[in-house]
Coordinates of C-alpha atoms in Angstrom, one line a residue:
M16 CA 22.9 236.6 138.8
L17 CA 19.6 236.9 135.6
T18 CA 17.3 233.8 135.8
G19 CA 15.0 232.6 133.1
V20 CA 12.2 234.5 135.2
H21 CA 14.4 238.0 135.3
L22 CA 14.2 238.1 131.4
I23 CA 10.3 236.6 130.6
S24 CA 9.4 239.5 133.0
I25 CA 11.9 242.4 131.9
V26 CA 11.1 241.7 128.2
C27 CA 7.1 241.7 128.9
T28 CA 7.5 245.3 130.5
L29 CA 9.8 246.4 127.8
F30 CA 7.0 245.3 124.5
L31 CA 4.3 247.1 127.2
V32 CA 6.3 250.5 127.1
T33 CA 6.9 250.0 123.0
G34 CA 3.9 249.3 122.5
L35 CA 2.6 253.1 123.9
G36 CA 5.3 254.1 122.4
I37 CA 4.0 253.2 118.9
Y38 CA 1.1 254.5 119.7
S39 CA 3.0 257.4 120.5
V40 CA 4.1 258.0 116.6
K41 CA 0.7 259.1 115.3
Q42 CA 0.4 261.8 116.7
V43 CA 3.2 263.3 115.4
K44 CA 2.3 265.1 112.5
S45 CA 4.3 268.1 112.6
A46 CA 7.2 270.0 114.1
A47 CA 4.8 271.9 116.7
D48 CA 3.8 268.4 117.6
F49 CA 6.7 266.8 117.7
A50 CA 8.3 269.9 120.2
V51 CA 5.5 270.9 122.3
G52 CA 2.5 268.5 121.1
G53 CA 0.3 271.3 119.7
R54 CA 0.1 272.8 122.6
S55 CA -2.9 270.1 123.4
I56 CA -1.5 267.7 126.0
S57 CA -3.8 267.4 129.4
A58 CA -2.5 267.8 133.6
P59 CA -1.3 264.2 133.4
L60 CA 0.7 264.1 130.5
V61 CA 2.6 267.5 131.0
A62 CA 3.1 265.7 134.9
G63 CA 3.9 262.6 132.7
T64 CA 6.8 264.6 130.7
I65 CA 8.4 266.2 134.0
I66 CA 8.6 262.9 136.3
G67 CA 9.6 261.1 133.1
T68 CA 12.5 263.2 132.7
L69 CA 13.5 264.4 136.2
V70 CA 13.1 260.4 137.5
G71 CA 16.1 259.2 135.4
G72 CA 19.0 257.0 136.7
A73 CA 20.1 260.3 139.3
S74 CA 17.1 259.6 141.2
T75 CA 17.4 255.9 141.7
I76 CA 20.5 254.5 141.2
G77 CA 22.4 258.0 141.2
T78 CA 20.7 258.6 144.6
A79 CA 21.2 255.0 146.0
Q80 CA 25.2 254.9 144.6
L81 CA 25.9 258.7 147.2
A82 CA 23.6 257.3 149.7
Y83 CA 26.0 254.2 150.0
N84 CA 28.4 256.5 151.0
Y85 CA 27.3 259.9 152.5
G86 CA 23.5 258.8 153.7
F87 CA 20.8 261.3 153.3
S88 CA 22.7 264.3 151.7
A89 CA 21.9 262.2 148.2
W90 CA 18.2 263.0 149.1
W91 CA 19.1 267.4 147.3
F92 CA 18.5 266.3 144.3
T93 CA 14.8 264.7 144.0
L94 CA 13.4 267.1 147.6
S95 CA 14.7 270.0 145.4
G96 CA 13.2 268.8 142.2
G97 CA 9.8 268.5 143.8
I98 CA 10.1 271.9 145.1
A99 CA 11.1 273.5 141.8
C100 CA 8.0 272.0 140.0
I101 CA 6.0 273.1 142.8
L102 CA 7.4 276.8 141.7
L103 CA 6.6 276.2 138.5
G104 CA 3.5 275.4 138.6
L105 CA 2.2 277.8 141.1
F106 CA 4.5 280.9 140.1
L107 CA 5.4 280.3 136.0
A108 CA 3.0 278.6 134.2
K109 CA 1.1 281.5 133.4
P110 CA 3.2 283.7 132.0
L111 CA 5.0 281.0 130.2
R112 CA 2.0 279.1 128.6
E113 CA 0.7 282.5 127.7
S114 CA 3.8 283.5 126.3
G115 CA 3.8 281.3 123.2
A116 CA 7.0 280.2 122.5
S117 CA 8.4 277.1 121.9
T118 CA 11.6 276.8 124.1
G119 CA 13.4 278.8 127.0
P120 CA 15.2 280.6 125.0
G121 CA 13.0 281.7 122.7
F122 CA 10.5 283.2 125.1
L123 CA 13.5 284.9 126.2
A124 CA 14.4 286.2 123.0
V125 CA 11.0 287.6 122.5
N126 CA 11.8 290.2 125.7
Y127 CA 16.0 290.2 124.7
G128 CA 16.5 289.8 120.9
S129 CA 17.3 286.8 119.1
K130 CA 21.2 287.2 120.0
A131 CA 19.6 286.2 123.5
G132 CA 18.0 283.0 122.1
L133 CA 21.5 282.1 120.6
L134 CA 23.4 282.2 123.7
A135 CA 21.0 280.7 126.3
S136 CA 20.1 277.7 123.7
I137 CA 23.5 277.1 123.3
F138 CA 24.5 277.1 126.6
S139 CA 21.6 275.4 128.1
S140 CA 22.5 272.5 125.2
L141 CA 25.5 272.4 127.3
G142 CA 24.3 272.1 130.5
I143 CA 21.9 269.6 129.2
F144 CA 24.4 268.0 127.4
L145 CA 26.5 266.5 131.1
N146 CA 23.1 265.6 132.6
I147 CA 22.7 263.2 129.7
I148 CA 26.4 262.3 130.5
A149 CA 24.9 261.5 134.0
Q150 CA 22.1 258.5 132.5
I151 CA 24.7 256.7 130.2
L152 CA 26.6 256.2 133.6
S153 CA 23.4 254.7 135.5
A154 CA 22.4 252.6 132.6
V155 CA 26.0 251.2 132.3
A156 CA 25.9 250.5 135.6
L157 CA 22.5 249.1 135.5
L158 CA 23.3 246.2 132.5
T159 CA 26.3 245.9 133.5
A160 CA 24.7 244.9 136.5
M161 CA 21.8 242.9 135.0
F162 CA 24.2 241.3 132.1
S163 CA 28.2 241.6 133.7
I164 CA 29.3 243.2 130.0
D165 CA 31.4 246.1 129.1
A166 CA 31.1 249.2 130.3
F167 CA 31.5 250.5 126.1
W168 CA 28.8 248.0 125.7
A169 CA 26.8 248.9 127.5
A170 CA 26.9 252.7 126.7
L171 CA 26.5 252.3 123.4
I172 CA 23.3 250.0 123.8
S173 CA 22.1 252.8 126.4
V174 CA 22.9 255.6 123.1
L175 CA 20.8 253.2 120.5
L176 CA 18.2 253.0 123.3
I177 CA 17.8 257.1 123.9
I178 CA 17.6 257.5 120.2
F179 CA 14.9 254.8 119.3
Y180 CA 12.6 256.2 122.5
V181 CA 12.4 259.7 121.3
I182 CA 13.6 260.1 117.7
F183 CA 9.7 258.7 116.6
G184 CA 7.4 260.4 119.1
G185 CA 9.2 263.4 120.5
V186 CA 7.4 264.5 123.6
W187 CA 4.4 262.5 122.9
G188 CA 6.7 259.6 123.0
T189 CA 7.7 261.3 126.6
G190 CA 5.0 262.3 128.3
L191 CA 2.8 259.1 127.3
V192 CA 5.5 256.6 128.8
G193 CA 6.2 258.7 131.1
I194 CA 2.8 258.3 132.5
L195 CA 3.4 254.4 132.6
K196 CA 6.7 255.0 133.7
T197 CA 5.8 256.5 136.7
F198 CA 3.6 254.6 137.8
L199 CA 6.2 251.3 137.4
I200 CA 8.7 253.8 139.4
Y201 CA 7.3 254.0 142.5
F202 CA 5.3 251.1 142.2
S203 CA 9.5 249.6 141.6
M204 CA 11.2 252.1 143.9
M205 CA 8.5 252.4 147.2
I206 CA 8.8 248.3 147.3
A207 CA 12.2 248.3 147.3
G208 CA 12.3 251.4 150.2
F209 CA 10.4 249.3 152.1
L210 CA 12.1 246.0 151.8
A211 CA 15.3 247.9 152.3
L212 CA 13.8 249.5 155.4
Q213 CA 11.9 245.7 156.8
L214 CA 14.8 244.1 155.9
G215 CA 17.4 246.5 157.6
G216 CA 14.6 246.4 160.8
G217 CA 13.2 249.5 160.6
I218 CA 14.1 252.9 161.3
V219 CA 15.1 252.2 165.0
S220 CA 17.8 249.5 163.5
Y221 CA 19.3 252.2 161.1
T222 CA 19.7 254.7 163.3
Q223 CA 21.9 252.8 165.8
N224 CA 24.2 251.0 163.2
F225 CA 25.1 254.4 161.4
P226 CA 25.9 257.6 163.7
S227 CA 23.7 260.7 162.9
F228 CA 25.9 263.0 161.0
P229 CA 27.4 262.1 158.3
W230 CA 24.8 259.5 157.6
F231 CA 21.1 261.2 158.5
S232 CA 22.2 264.9 158.1
L233 CA 20.9 266.4 154.6
F234 CA 25.0 268.3 154.6
G235 CA 26.4 265.1 155.3
R236 CA 29.2 266.1 152.4
G237 CA 29.2 269.7 154.1
V238 CA 27.2 272.5 154.2
A239 CA 28.4 274.4 151.8
T240 CA 28.3 270.8 149.0
D241 CA 25.4 269.8 149.8
L242 CA 23.2 273.6 149.3
A243 CA 25.0 274.0 146.5
A244 CA 23.4 270.9 144.8
G245 CA 20.4 271.5 145.9
F246 CA 19.9 275.1 144.8
S247 CA 21.6 274.0 141.4
V248 CA 18.8 271.5 141.1
L249 CA 16.5 273.9 142.5
I250 CA 17.0 276.5 139.4
G251 CA 18.3 274.0 137.0
V252 CA 15.1 272.6 137.1
I253 CA 13.3 276.2 136.7
S254 CA 15.8 276.7 133.8
T255 CA 15.9 273.3 131.8
Q256 CA 14.2 273.7 128.0
T257 CA 12.8 270.3 129.3
Y258 CA 10.6 271.2 131.6
L259 CA 9.9 274.6 130.6
Q260 CA 8.6 272.6 127.2
A261 CA 6.3 270.3 129.4
I262 CA 4.8 273.4 130.7
L263 CA 4.6 275.0 127.5
S264 CA 3.5 271.9 125.8
G265 CA -0.5 272.0 128.5
K266 CA -3.4 272.3 126.1
N267 CA -3.7 275.2 129.2
I268 CA -3.1 277.3 131.1
K269 CA -4.2 275.0 134.2
A270 CA -3.6 272.0 132.9
S271 CA 1.0 273.0 132.8
R272 CA 0.2 274.5 136.5
Q273 CA -1.7 271.1 137.6
G274 CA 0.6 268.7 136.0
A275 CA 4.0 270.6 137.3
L276 CA 2.1 270.4 141.2
I277 CA 1.5 266.8 140.6
S278 CA 5.0 266.3 139.4
G279 CA 6.2 268.7 142.9
V280 CA 4.6 265.6 144.5
V281 CA 5.4 263.5 143.7
I282 CA 8.9 263.1 142.9
P283 CA 10.2 263.7 146.6
P284 CA 9.5 259.9 147.9
I285 CA 11.1 258.2 145.2
G286 CA 14.8 259.5 146.7
L287 CA 13.9 258.5 150.3
A288 CA 13.4 255.2 149.0
G289 CA 16.8 254.6 147.2
I290 CA 18.7 256.6 150.5
F291 CA 17.1 253.8 152.4
V292 CA 18.3 251.2 150.0
G293 CA 21.5 253.1 149.4
L294 CA 22.2 252.8 154.0
Y295 CA 20.6 249.1 153.9
M296 CA 23.4 247.8 151.2
R297 CA 26.3 250.0 152.6
A298 CA 25.3 247.8 156.0
N299 CA 25.6 244.7 154.3
F300 CA 27.7 245.0 151.9
P301 CA 30.5 247.4 152.6
G302 CA 32.9 246.8 149.7
L303 CA 30.7 246.9 147.0
D304 CA 31.0 248.9 144.0
A305 CA 28.5 252.0 145.1
K306 CA 26.5 252.9 141.7
L307 CA 26.0 249.1 141.6
A308 CA 24.0 249.2 144.9
L309 CA 20.4 249.9 143.8
P310 CA 21.0 247.1 140.7
T311 CA 22.3 244.0 142.9
F312 CA 19.8 245.0 145.7
I313 CA 17.0 244.2 143.2
L314 CA 19.0 241.3 142.2
E315 CA 19.4 240.0 145.3
F316 CA 16.2 240.3 147.5
L317 CA 13.5 240.8 145.0
P318 CA 11.4 238.2 143.8
P319 CA 12.5 237.5 139.6
W320 CA 9.7 238.5 138.7
L321 CA 9.1 241.5 140.0
G322 CA 12.6 241.9 140.4
G323 CA 12.0 241.5 136.1
I324 CA 9.7 244.8 136.2
V325 CA 12.3 247.3 138.5
L326 CA 14.6 246.2 136.5
A327 CA 13.3 247.0 133.4
T328 CA 11.6 250.1 135.1
L329 CA 14.6 251.4 136.3
L330 CA 16.2 251.0 132.6
I331 CA 13.1 252.6 131.3
S332 CA 13.3 255.5 133.7
I333 CA 17.0 256.0 132.6
I334 CA 16.5 256.1 128.8
G335 CA 13.6 257.8 129.6
T336 CA 15.3 260.7 130.5
G337 CA 18.1 260.7 128.5
A338 CA 15.5 261.0 125.9
G339 CA 13.6 264.0 127.3
L340 CA 17.2 266.0 127.7
V341 CA 18.2 264.9 124.7
L342 CA 14.9 266.2 123.0
G343 CA 15.9 269.6 124.5
I344 CA 18.8 269.8 123.6
S345 CA 17.1 269.0 119.3
T346 CA 14.0 271.3 120.3
M347 CA 16.4 274.4 121.4
L348 CA 19.1 273.4 118.1
S349 CA 15.7 273.3 115.7
E350 CA 13.5 275.8 116.6
D351 CA 15.9 278.6 118.0
I352 CA 18.9 277.9 116.1
Y353 CA 17.9 276.0 112.4
R354 CA 14.5 277.7 111.9
K355 CA 15.3 281.0 113.1
I356 CA 18.9 281.3 112.0
I357 CA 20.5 278.6 109.5
A358 CA 17.3 278.5 107.4
P359 CA 14.4 281.0 108.4
E360 CA 13.0 279.5 104.9
A361 CA 12.7 275.4 105.6
S362 CA 9.9 274.0 105.5
D363 CA 8.0 272.4 108.6
R364 CA 9.3 268.7 107.4
K365 CA 13.0 269.8 107.0
V366 CA 13.1 271.2 110.2
L367 CA 11.8 268.0 111.7
L368 CA 13.9 266.2 109.9
F369 CA 16.7 268.0 111.6
A370 CA 15.6 267.6 115.4
R371 CA 15.8 263.8 114.2
V372 CA 19.2 264.3 112.7
S373 CA 20.4 266.1 115.6
I374 CA 18.9 263.6 118.0
I375 CA 21.3 260.9 116.6
G376 CA 24.3 263.3 116.9
I377 CA 23.6 264.5 120.6
S378 CA 23.7 260.9 121.4
L379 CA 26.6 259.8 119.3
V380 CA 29.1 262.5 120.8
T381 CA 27.4 262.2 124.4
L382 CA 28.8 258.1 124.1
I383 CA 32.6 259.5 123.1
F384 CA 32.4 261.2 126.6
V385 CA 31.2 258.7 128.5
A386 CA 34.2 256.3 127.5
G387 CA 36.4 258.2 129.0
N388 CA 34.7 259.0 131.9
I389 CA 33.4 255.4 132.8
D390 CA 34.2 255.6 136.8
S391 CA 32.6 258.8 137.8
L392 CA 30.1 259.5 140.1
I393 CA 27.1 259.5 138.5
L394 CA 25.0 262.8 140.7
K395 CA 28.5 265.3 140.6
W396 CA 27.2 265.5 136.7
S397 CA 24.1 266.3 137.3
F398 CA 24.8 268.3 139.8
L399 CA 27.4 271.0 137.2
S400 CA 24.7 270.4 134.9
M401 CA 21.9 272.2 136.8
G402 CA 24.5 274.8 137.9
L403 CA 25.4 275.7 134.3
R404 CA 21.7 275.9 132.7
G405 CA 20.6 278.0 135.7
A406 CA 23.6 280.6 135.7
T407 CA 22.3 280.6 132.1
I408 CA 18.4 281.3 132.1
C409 CA 16.9 281.7 135.8
F410 CA 17.8 285.1 136.7
P411 CA 16.6 286.6 132.9
L412 CA 14.0 284.6 132.8
L413 CA 12.3 285.6 135.9
G414 CA 13.5 289.2 134.5
A415 CA 11.9 288.2 131.1
I416 CA 8.6 288.0 133.6
F417 CA 7.6 290.3 136.3
F418 CA 11.0 292.6 135.3
K419 CA 10.4 293.5 131.4
K420 CA 9.2 296.9 131.5
F421 CA 13.5 297.4 134.2
I422 CA 15.9 295.5 131.6
H423 CA 17.6 297.0 128.5
P424 CA 17.9 293.8 125.7
T425 CA 21.4 294.3 125.3
V426 CA 21.5 293.5 129.4
G427 CA 19.6 290.6 129.2
V428 CA 22.0 289.7 126.3
L429 CA 25.4 290.2 128.2
A430 CA 23.4 288.4 131.4
I431 CA 22.7 285.5 129.3
G432 CA 26.4 285.3 127.7
L433 CA 28.2 286.1 131.1
A434 CA 27.4 284.4 133.5
P435 CA 27.6 280.8 132.1
L436 CA 31.5 281.7 130.9
C437 CA 32.0 282.5 134.9
V438 CA 30.8 279.3 135.6
I439 CA 32.6 277.9 133.2
L440 CA 36.2 279.3 134.2
W441 CA 35.7 279.0 138.2
A442 CA 35.2 275.3 137.1
I443 CA 38.4 275.0 135.8
F444 CA 40.4 278.1 137.4
G445 CA 38.6 279.3 140.2
K446 CA 38.3 278.4 144.2
Q447 CA 37.1 274.8 144.7
S448 CA 35.6 275.7 148.0
I449 CA 33.0 278.0 146.3
D450 CA 30.9 276.6 143.9
P451 CA 30.9 277.5 140.3
L452 CA 27.4 278.4 140.7
Y453 CA 27.3 281.4 143.0
I454 CA 30.0 282.6 140.8
G455 CA 27.7 282.5 137.8
L456 CA 24.5 283.7 139.7
L457 CA 26.4 286.6 141.2
V458 CA 27.4 288.0 137.3
S459 CA 23.7 287.3 136.6
L460 CA 22.2 288.8 139.0
L461 CA 24.6 292.6 138.7
I462 CA 24.4 292.8 135.7
L463 CA 20.4 292.5 135.3
I464 CA 20.6 294.9 138.2
L465 CA 22.9 297.7 137.0
G466 CA 21.7 297.0 134.0
S467 CA 18.0 298.8 135.1
F468 CA 19.5 301.7 137.0
M469 CA 21.7 302.3 133.6
G470 CA 19.1 301.6 130.9
K471 CA 15.6 303.0 129.8
A472 CA 12.5 301.5 131.1
R473 CA 11.0 299.7 128.1
E474 CA 7.4 300.7 127.1

């Protein structure tokens, strides 16, 4: 139950973040500033953008929810996300930053032609859209636990907060607020995790109370299921516009690389904290709705002043992640479709206006989907989202970076268009024992390999 101290603490935290968001408005003077920060942001801002987007409802509330049901298999989202960020920094930051592109699909368009960019924008936007649903579901769980309001109104409030969070600040807003959010979320989740460990009697007590399988196995839901989940996050992060956009926004290659590496180190421990909260709540509140595990723990066991900060931080993290994902779709729509196809002669101001209007439209469509799936598993949407994005972008992106002399543009277009279609069709009609991600990646890889033998090497 919220107290007056909770509310005061929540309001103060939100005012602090709002002030930083207002400051970010002054940084946006053009569409380039809105999309990639004028390519002048530092390593901490790159890291803030990545962490501020990747660490949201799935990494906190969704992880605690899955841990409540299965234990350590809930770690795959943050663990694979951290590994993906390290790979981005070590191998992809340099070629991406040197390309001069504003989006991942824009990079593909340079190598494979405009059709490739269009198809990549469409399927990537669909994949990102699925993850926005996961963030709204997380926000619904948090707001209903805090205020006991109807789920639909909680979803509507969440969508409105996302719109206002990102529409005025673009990547500057997500980056600057992301830095503050990173400190707050780390502070909050570490306290919650350590407290859950202490209240539960430490690691030894947990191992005595829970069987090693499935609770302390990374494959508690089955090897095939959990490997697919981890792999989908790994290639999904590498293939997602929001994270590529952060790399493209760095003021130089060093800033982009350092920002990605910082993110890779910071993200995985947050998932561990959520897991111990989920396990503690499972042991002591076995009849609880799993998605309420983390919010209920905060309300029950943290001092009100600290609980208010943590609740506000969770809300910020969820809204920030949703906003970053919406921004990614908006950037692809405005830069790769509106500017290049619909209105090539449009002024910079019109492109910026289109980006902001698309943010509102995307958010409202998300609300419709959430209303029909209010009780679904949060991480289910996140894993599916990452898989679709990865099947669309991953191998064509790697091919464009490392093997571009051997892949004909037509082959690249076929891979980008057919692989995600196969993912969607398999998810609807195929065998559930085989993850659709594997089908999409196999189709993409076969097309690129066969095409490299059939086509001419490019100059």
